[in-house]
């Protein structure tokens, strides 16, 4: 739903800049339907059909979308309600950073990083630490951070050092280093745009999985490994 909401925001902005852009109107209707605002989507659809009659008559995509909206309404699917009184005090996000995965735990941290706070960092279920440009919102680099997943990422307030932790028994410290000594270590930092796009696509597929806890056994085993035979926490390993 987050992607659909972002698409809805984009369509609203596009229509503010170009009110007669047919594609922006179509995307808005499409997003409203995907977010279960079917009655509002139908209202916008009828306005579109009235204003752009040639497109409404000949466009197969619009016909298909119209059928989907009508079907959802006819089946009595619950329509999302929008209470404008409740929304008037809400604050929307100003920027959105995507590509990582957050399905298996609910304690993922995101933090600013850099001398001018020009980067955003966060952990991910795919064992990586993600680094975004704060202004462009694009993924710049991905670091291999853990053997299972990365929950917490904290930068040092003044030095170029980052602390990260996941389900392992250690907290890792990251700082600038010389070139990696061997080829295996070179794969711990990823910055090729094609590879980053592939990682983001795989994470999106993971979050679209119908099972919200696909690796719950992995998490349980990791947590149990932190306890001694009497059920008490083990001593932390030195980093």
mmCIF file of C-alpha atoms in Angstrom:
data_model
loop_
_atom_site.group_PDB
_atom_site.id
_atom_site.type_symbol
_atom_site.label_atom_id
_atom_site.label_comp_id
_atom_site.label_asym_id
_atom_site.label_seq_id
_atom_site.Cartn_x
_atom_site.Cartn_y
_atom_site.Cartn_z
ATOM 1 C CA UNK A 1 0.000 0.000 0.000
ATOM 2 C CA UNK A 2 2.919 2.347 0.596
ATOM 3 C CA UNK A 3 3.881 2.279 -3.079
ATOM 4 C CA UNK A 4 0.280 2.937 -4.126
ATOM 5 C CA UNK A 5 0.022 5.844 -1.713
ATOM 6 C CA UNK A 6 3.253 7.295 -3.112
ATOM 7 C CA UNK A 7 1.811 6.895 -6.630
ATOM 8 C CA UNK A 8 -1.348 8.716 -5.522
ATOM 9 C CA UNK A 9 0.725 11.583 -4.127
ATOM 10 C CA UNK A 10 2.676 11.776 -7.386
ATOM 11 C CA UNK A 11 -0.516 11.896 -9.439
ATOM 12 C CA UNK A 12 -1.920 14.723 -7.302
ATOM 13 C CA UNK A 13 1.298 16.719 -7.749
ATOM 14 C CA UNK A 14 1.333 15.989 -11.495
ATOM 15 C CA UNK A 15 -2.242 17.248 -11.867
ATOM 16 C CA UNK A 16 -1.393 20.426 -9.978
ATOM 17 C CA UNK A 17 1.318 21.076 -12.575
ATOM 18 C CA UNK A 18 -0.597 19.771 -15.607
ATOM 19 C CA UNK A 19 -4.357 19.540 -14.940
ATOM 20 C CA UNK A 20 -5.087 18.048 -18.376
ATOM 21 C CA UNK A 21 -2.558 15.227 -18.212
ATOM 22 C CA UNK A 22 -4.625 12.126 -18.999
ATOM 23 C CA UNK A 23 -2.005 9.686 -17.705
ATOM 24 C CA UNK A 24 -1.911 11.439 -14.321
ATOM 25 C CA UNK A 25 -5.715 11.202 -14.106
ATOM 26 C CA UNK A 26 -5.533 7.486 -14.937
ATOM 27 C CA UNK A 27 -2.826 6.849 -12.315
ATOM 28 C CA UNK A 28 -4.871 8.689 -9.709
ATOM 29 C CA UNK A 29 -7.938 6.536 -10.380
ATOM 30 C CA UNK A 30 -5.771 3.413 -10.418
ATOM 31 C CA UNK A 31 -4.164 4.297 -7.080
ATOM 32 C CA UNK A 32 -7.470 5.125 -5.415
ATOM 33 C CA UNK A 33 -8.794 1.714 -6.455
ATOM 34 C CA UNK A 34 -5.652 -0.056 -5.197
ATOM 35 C CA UNK A 35 -6.040 1.730 -1.840
ATOM 36 C CA UNK A 36 -9.691 0.597 -1.583
ATOM 37 C CA UNK A 37 -11.176 4.051 -2.151
ATOM 38 C CA UNK A 38 -13.467 2.518 -4.768
ATOM 39 C CA UNK A 39 -16.338 4.999 -4.480
ATOM 40 C CA UNK A 40 -13.971 7.931 -4.899
ATOM 41 C CA UNK A 41 -12.211 6.090 -7.737
ATOM 42 C CA UNK A 42 -15.567 5.615 -9.481
ATOM 43 C CA UNK A 43 -16.356 9.318 -9.061
ATOM 44 C CA UNK A 44 -13.008 10.292 -10.587
ATOM 45 C CA UNK A 45 -13.495 7.722 -13.346
ATOM 46 C CA UNK A 46 -16.833 9.213 -14.369
ATOM 47 C CA UNK A 47 -15.304 12.692 -14.414
ATOM 48 C CA UNK A 48 -12.525 11.353 -16.646
ATOM 49 C CA UNK A 49 -14.993 9.656 -18.992
ATOM 50 C CA UNK A 50 -16.962 12.866 -19.324
ATOM 51 C CA UNK A 51 -13.917 15.036 -19.985
ATOM 52 C CA UNK A 52 -11.943 12.671 -22.235
ATOM 53 C CA UNK A 53 -14.627 10.815 -24.162
ATOM 54 C CA UNK A 54 -12.409 9.581 -27.000
ATOM 55 C CA UNK A 55 -9.911 8.012 -24.601
ATOM 56 C CA UNK A 56 -12.689 6.584 -22.422
ATOM 57 C CA UNK A 57 -14.210 4.896 -25.485
ATOM 58 C CA UNK A 58 -11.041 3.435 -27.012
ATOM 59 C CA UNK A 59 -8.603 2.810 -24.162
ATOM 60 C CA UNK A 60 -8.626 -0.872 -23.106
ATOM 61 C CA UNK A 61 -6.668 -0.192 -19.904
ATOM 62 C CA UNK A 62 -9.278 2.298 -18.747
ATOM 63 C CA UNK A 63 -12.069 -0.164 -19.581
ATOM 64 C CA UNK A 64 -10.311 -2.874 -17.561
ATOM 65 C CA UNK A 65 -9.827 -0.517 -14.598
ATOM 66 C CA UNK A 66 -13.484 0.521 -14.785
ATOM 67 C CA UNK A 67 -14.546 -3.140 -14.686
ATOM 68 C CA UNK A 68 -12.341 -3.778 -11.627
ATOM 69 C CA UNK A 69 -13.795 -0.821 -9.736
ATOM 70 C CA UNK A 70 -17.374 -1.792 -10.616
ATOM 71 C CA UNK A 71 -16.705 -5.381 -9.558
ATOM 72 C CA UNK A 72 -15.260 -4.316 -6.209
ATOM 73 C CA UNK A 73 -18.302 -2.141 -5.513
ATOM 74 C CA UNK A 74 -20.789 -4.785 -6.691
ATOM 75 C CA UNK A 75 -19.200 -7.410 -4.448
ATOM 76 C CA UNK A 76 -19.755 -5.132 -1.484
ATOM 77 C CA UNK A 77 -16.070 -5.018 -0.623
ATOM 78 C CA UNK A 78 -15.460 -2.733 2.308
ATOM 79 C CA UNK A 79 -14.561 0.721 1.070
ATOM 80 C CA UNK A 80 -11.934 2.681 2.927
ATOM 81 C CA UNK A 81 -13.494 5.649 4.715
ATOM 82 C CA UNK A 82 -11.791 9.033 4.679
ATOM 83 C CA UNK A 83 -12.708 11.243 7.616
ATOM 84 C CA UNK A 84 -11.536 14.712 6.631
ATOM 85 C CA UNK A 85 -12.045 15.986 10.210
ATOM 86 C CA UNK A 86 -9.573 13.402 11.512
ATOM 87 C CA UNK A 87 -7.127 14.091 8.682
ATOM 88 C CA UNK A 88 -6.909 17.863 9.141
ATOM 89 C CA UNK A 89 -4.265 17.598 11.886
ATOM 90 C CA UNK A 90 -2.266 14.829 10.197
ATOM 91 C CA UNK A 91 1.238 15.482 8.886
ATOM 92 C CA UNK A 92 2.295 13.623 5.750
ATOM 93 C CA UNK A 93 5.845 12.471 5.043
ATOM 94 C CA UNK A 94 8.098 14.739 2.975
ATOM 95 C CA UNK A 95 10.501 12.098 1.648
ATOM 96 C CA UNK A 96 10.365 8.340 1.144
ATOM 97 C CA UNK A 97 13.262 5.866 1.082
ATOM 98 C CA UNK A 98 12.659 2.348 -0.219
ATOM 99 C CA UNK A 99 14.560 -0.753 -1.260
ATOM 100 C CA UNK A 100 15.130 -2.447 2.083
ATOM 101 C CA UNK A 101 12.889 -5.079 3.658
ATOM 102 C CA UNK A 102 11.177 -4.943 7.055
ATOM 103 C CA UNK A 103 8.973 -8.004 7.596
ATOM 104 C CA UNK A 104 10.592 -10.190 10.236
ATOM 105 C CA UNK A 105 11.102 -7.731 13.094
ATOM 106 C CA UNK A 106 9.491 -4.443 14.079
ATOM 107 C CA UNK A 107 12.564 -2.661 15.455
ATOM 108 C CA UNK A 108 14.330 -1.497 12.282
ATOM 109 C CA UNK A 109 16.104 1.802 12.874
ATOM 110 C CA UNK A 110 16.704 4.591 10.387
ATOM 111 C CA UNK A 111 19.169 7.385 11.081
ATOM 112 C CA UNK A 112 20.792 10.399 9.499
ATOM 113 C CA UNK A 113 24.482 10.086 8.637
ATOM 114 C CA UNK A 114 27.241 12.333 7.295
ATOM 115 C CA UNK A 115 28.734 15.692 8.341
ATOM 116 C CA UNK A 116 25.726 17.504 6.835
ATOM 117 C CA UNK A 117 23.297 14.643 7.540
ATOM 118 C CA UNK A 118 23.219 14.099 3.779
ATOM 119 C CA UNK A 119 22.614 10.358 4.040
ATOM 120 C CA UNK A 120 19.962 8.075 5.513
ATOM 121 C CA UNK A 121 20.873 4.625 6.844
ATOM 122 C CA UNK A 122 18.722 1.670 7.907
ATOM 123 C CA UNK A 123 18.903 -2.078 8.432
ATOM 124 C CA UNK A 124 17.091 -4.719 6.414
ATOM 125 C CA UNK A 125 15.866 -8.312 6.620
ATOM 126 C CA UNK A 126 18.196 -9.308 3.779
ATOM 127 C CA UNK A 127 21.332 -8.994 5.992
ATOM 128 C CA UNK A 128 22.230 -5.579 4.581
ATOM 129 C CA UNK A 129 22.674 -1.995 5.721
ATOM 130 C CA UNK A 130 21.211 0.485 3.233
ATOM 131 C CA UNK A 131 22.602 3.939 2.511
ATOM 132 C CA UNK A 132 20.358 6.489 0.735
ATOM 133 C CA UNK A 133 20.925 10.011 -0.486
ATOM 134 C CA UNK A 134 18.757 12.197 1.730
ATOM 135 C CA UNK A 135 17.927 14.594 -1.108
ATOM 136 C CA UNK A 136 17.497 12.257 -4.105
ATOM 137 C CA UNK A 137 16.033 9.346 -2.040
ATOM 138 C CA UNK A 138 18.081 6.908 -4.162
ATOM 139 C CA UNK A 139 20.021 3.943 -2.767
ATOM 140 C CA UNK A 140 23.748 4.726 -3.005
ATOM 141 C CA UNK A 141 25.316 1.690 -1.373
ATOM 142 C CA UNK A 142 24.400 -1.536 0.398
ATOM 143 C CA UNK A 143 26.663 -3.121 3.005
ATOM 144 C CA UNK A 144 26.625 -6.746 4.102
ATOM 145 C CA UNK A 145 25.937 -6.263 7.787
ATOM 146 C CA UNK A 146 24.815 -9.516 9.422
ATOM 147 C CA UNK A 147 24.399 -13.253 8.873
ATOM 148 C CA UNK A 148 20.612 -13.028 9.367
ATOM 149 C CA UNK A 149 19.193 -9.488 9.385
ATOM 150 C CA UNK A 150 20.103 -5.976 10.526
ATOM 151 C CA UNK A 151 17.845 -4.191 13.004
ATOM 152 C CA UNK A 152 19.805 -1.306 14.454
ATOM 153 C CA UNK A 153 22.122 1.205 12.792
ATOM 154 C CA UNK A 154 23.579 4.071 14.855
ATOM 155 C CA UNK A 155 26.171 6.594 13.649
ATOM 156 C CA UNK A 156 28.762 8.180 15.913
ATOM 157 C CA UNK A 157 27.843 11.844 16.549
ATOM 158 C CA UNK A 158 31.200 13.215 15.343
ATOM 159 C CA UNK A 159 33.365 10.414 13.886
ATOM 160 C CA UNK A 160 32.815 8.355 10.687
ATOM 161 C CA UNK A 161 31.890 5.264 12.661
ATOM 162 C CA UNK A 162 28.669 3.261 12.538
ATOM 163 C CA UNK A 163 27.422 0.638 14.999
ATOM 164 C CA UNK A 164 25.057 -2.066 13.737
ATOM 165 C CA UNK A 165 23.376 -5.094 15.260
ATOM 166 C CA UNK A 166 20.931 -7.785 14.264
ATOM 167 C CA UNK A 167 20.285 -11.273 15.628
ATOM 168 C CA UNK A 168 23.933 -12.174 16.024
ATOM 169 C CA UNK A 169 25.613 -12.056 19.446
ATOM 170 C CA UNK A 170 27.811 -9.128 18.465
ATOM 171 C CA UNK A 171 27.531 -5.428 17.721
ATOM 172 C CA UNK A 172 29.637 -4.446 14.720
ATOM 173 C CA UNK A 173 31.548 -1.192 14.323
ATOM 174 C CA UNK A 174 32.108 0.196 10.833
ATOM 175 C CA UNK A 175 34.744 2.756 9.836
ATOM 176 C CA UNK A 176 36.659 3.717 6.668
ATOM 177 C CA UNK A 177 39.236 1.088 5.720
ATOM 178 C CA UNK A 178 41.816 0.522 2.946
ATOM 179 C CA UNK A 179 40.824 -1.449 -0.138
ATOM 180 C CA UNK A 180 39.549 -4.983 0.698
ATOM 181 C CA UNK A 181 42.408 -7.520 0.809
ATOM 182 C CA UNK A 182 40.591 -10.263 -1.083
ATOM 183 C CA UNK A 183 37.769 -10.698 -3.583
ATOM 184 C CA UNK A 184 35.274 -12.060 -1.028
ATOM 185 C CA UNK A 185 35.438 -8.861 1.021
ATOM 186 C CA UNK A 186 34.784 -6.800 -2.114
ATOM 187 C CA UNK A 187 31.249 -8.194 -2.199
ATOM 188 C CA UNK A 188 30.509 -6.750 1.259
ATOM 189 C CA UNK A 189 29.909 -3.298 -0.298
ATOM 190 C CA UNK A 190 27.527 -3.090 -3.254
ATOM 191 C CA UNK A 191 27.052 0.051 -5.324
ATOM 192 C CA UNK A 192 26.390 -1.087 -8.898
ATOM 193 C CA UNK A 193 22.968 0.404 -9.852
ATOM 194 C CA UNK A 194 21.788 -2.818 -11.514
ATOM 195 C CA UNK A 195 22.685 -4.916 -8.470
ATOM 196 C CA UNK A 196 21.041 -2.402 -6.126
ATOM 197 C CA UNK A 197 17.869 -2.441 -8.262
ATOM 198 C CA UNK A 198 17.830 -6.251 -8.156
ATOM 199 C CA UNK A 199 18.199 -6.272 -4.359
ATOM 200 C CA UNK A 200 15.370 -3.736 -4.022
ATOM 201 C CA UNK A 201 13.130 -5.816 -6.312
ATOM 202 C CA UNK A 202 13.802 -8.980 -4.287
ATOM 203 C CA UNK A 203 13.002 -7.136 -1.057
ATOM 204 C CA UNK A 204 9.765 -5.814 -2.552
ATOM 205 C CA UNK A 205 8.815 -9.369 -3.540
ATOM 206 C CA UNK A 206 9.567 -10.501 0.015
ATOM 207 C CA UNK A 207 7.310 -7.806 1.494
ATOM 208 C CA UNK A 208 4.538 -8.765 -0.930
ATOM 209 C CA UNK A 209 4.650 -12.323 0.415
ATOM 210 C CA UNK A 210 1.281 -13.344 1.897
ATOM 211 C CA UNK A 211 3.027 -14.786 4.946
ATOM 212 C CA UNK A 212 4.045 -11.839 7.164
ATOM 213 C CA UNK A 213 6.575 -13.965 9.085
ATOM 214 C CA UNK A 214 8.264 -16.187 6.477
ATOM 215 C CA UNK A 215 11.440 -16.630 8.568
ATOM 216 C CA UNK A 216 9.959 -16.761 12.061
ATOM 217 C CA UNK A 217 11.781 -20.006 12.849
ATOM 218 C CA UNK A 218 15.092 -18.331 11.992
ATOM 219 C CA UNK A 219 14.339 -15.530 14.469
ATOM 220 C CA UNK A 220 13.228 -17.967 17.188
ATOM 221 C CA UNK A 221 16.392 -20.052 16.786
ATOM 222 C CA UNK A 222 18.562 -16.947 16.935
ATOM 223 C CA UNK A 223 16.828 -15.726 20.096
ATOM 224 C CA UNK A 224 17.124 -19.141 21.747
ATOM 225 C CA UNK A 225 20.824 -19.151 20.933
ATOM 226 C CA UNK A 226 21.230 -16.091 23.140
ATOM 227 C CA UNK A 227 20.113 -18.026 26.226
ATOM 228 C CA UNK A 228 22.043 -20.521 28.338
ATOM 229 C CA UNK A 229 20.525 -23.922 29.290
ATOM 230 C CA UNK A 230 18.770 -22.276 32.267
ATOM 231 C CA UNK A 231 17.092 -19.675 30.079
ATOM 232 C CA UNK A 232 19.367 -16.799 31.135
ATOM 233 C CA UNK A 233 21.019 -14.444 28.629
ATOM 234 C CA UNK A 234 24.492 -15.510 27.490
ATOM 235 C CA UNK A 235 27.427 -13.157 27.893
ATOM 236 C CA UNK A 236 27.941 -10.905 24.900
ATOM 237 C CA UNK A 237 30.859 -11.821 22.638
ATOM 238 C CA UNK A 238 33.607 -9.253 22.289
ATOM 239 C CA UNK A 239 33.730 -7.393 18.970
#
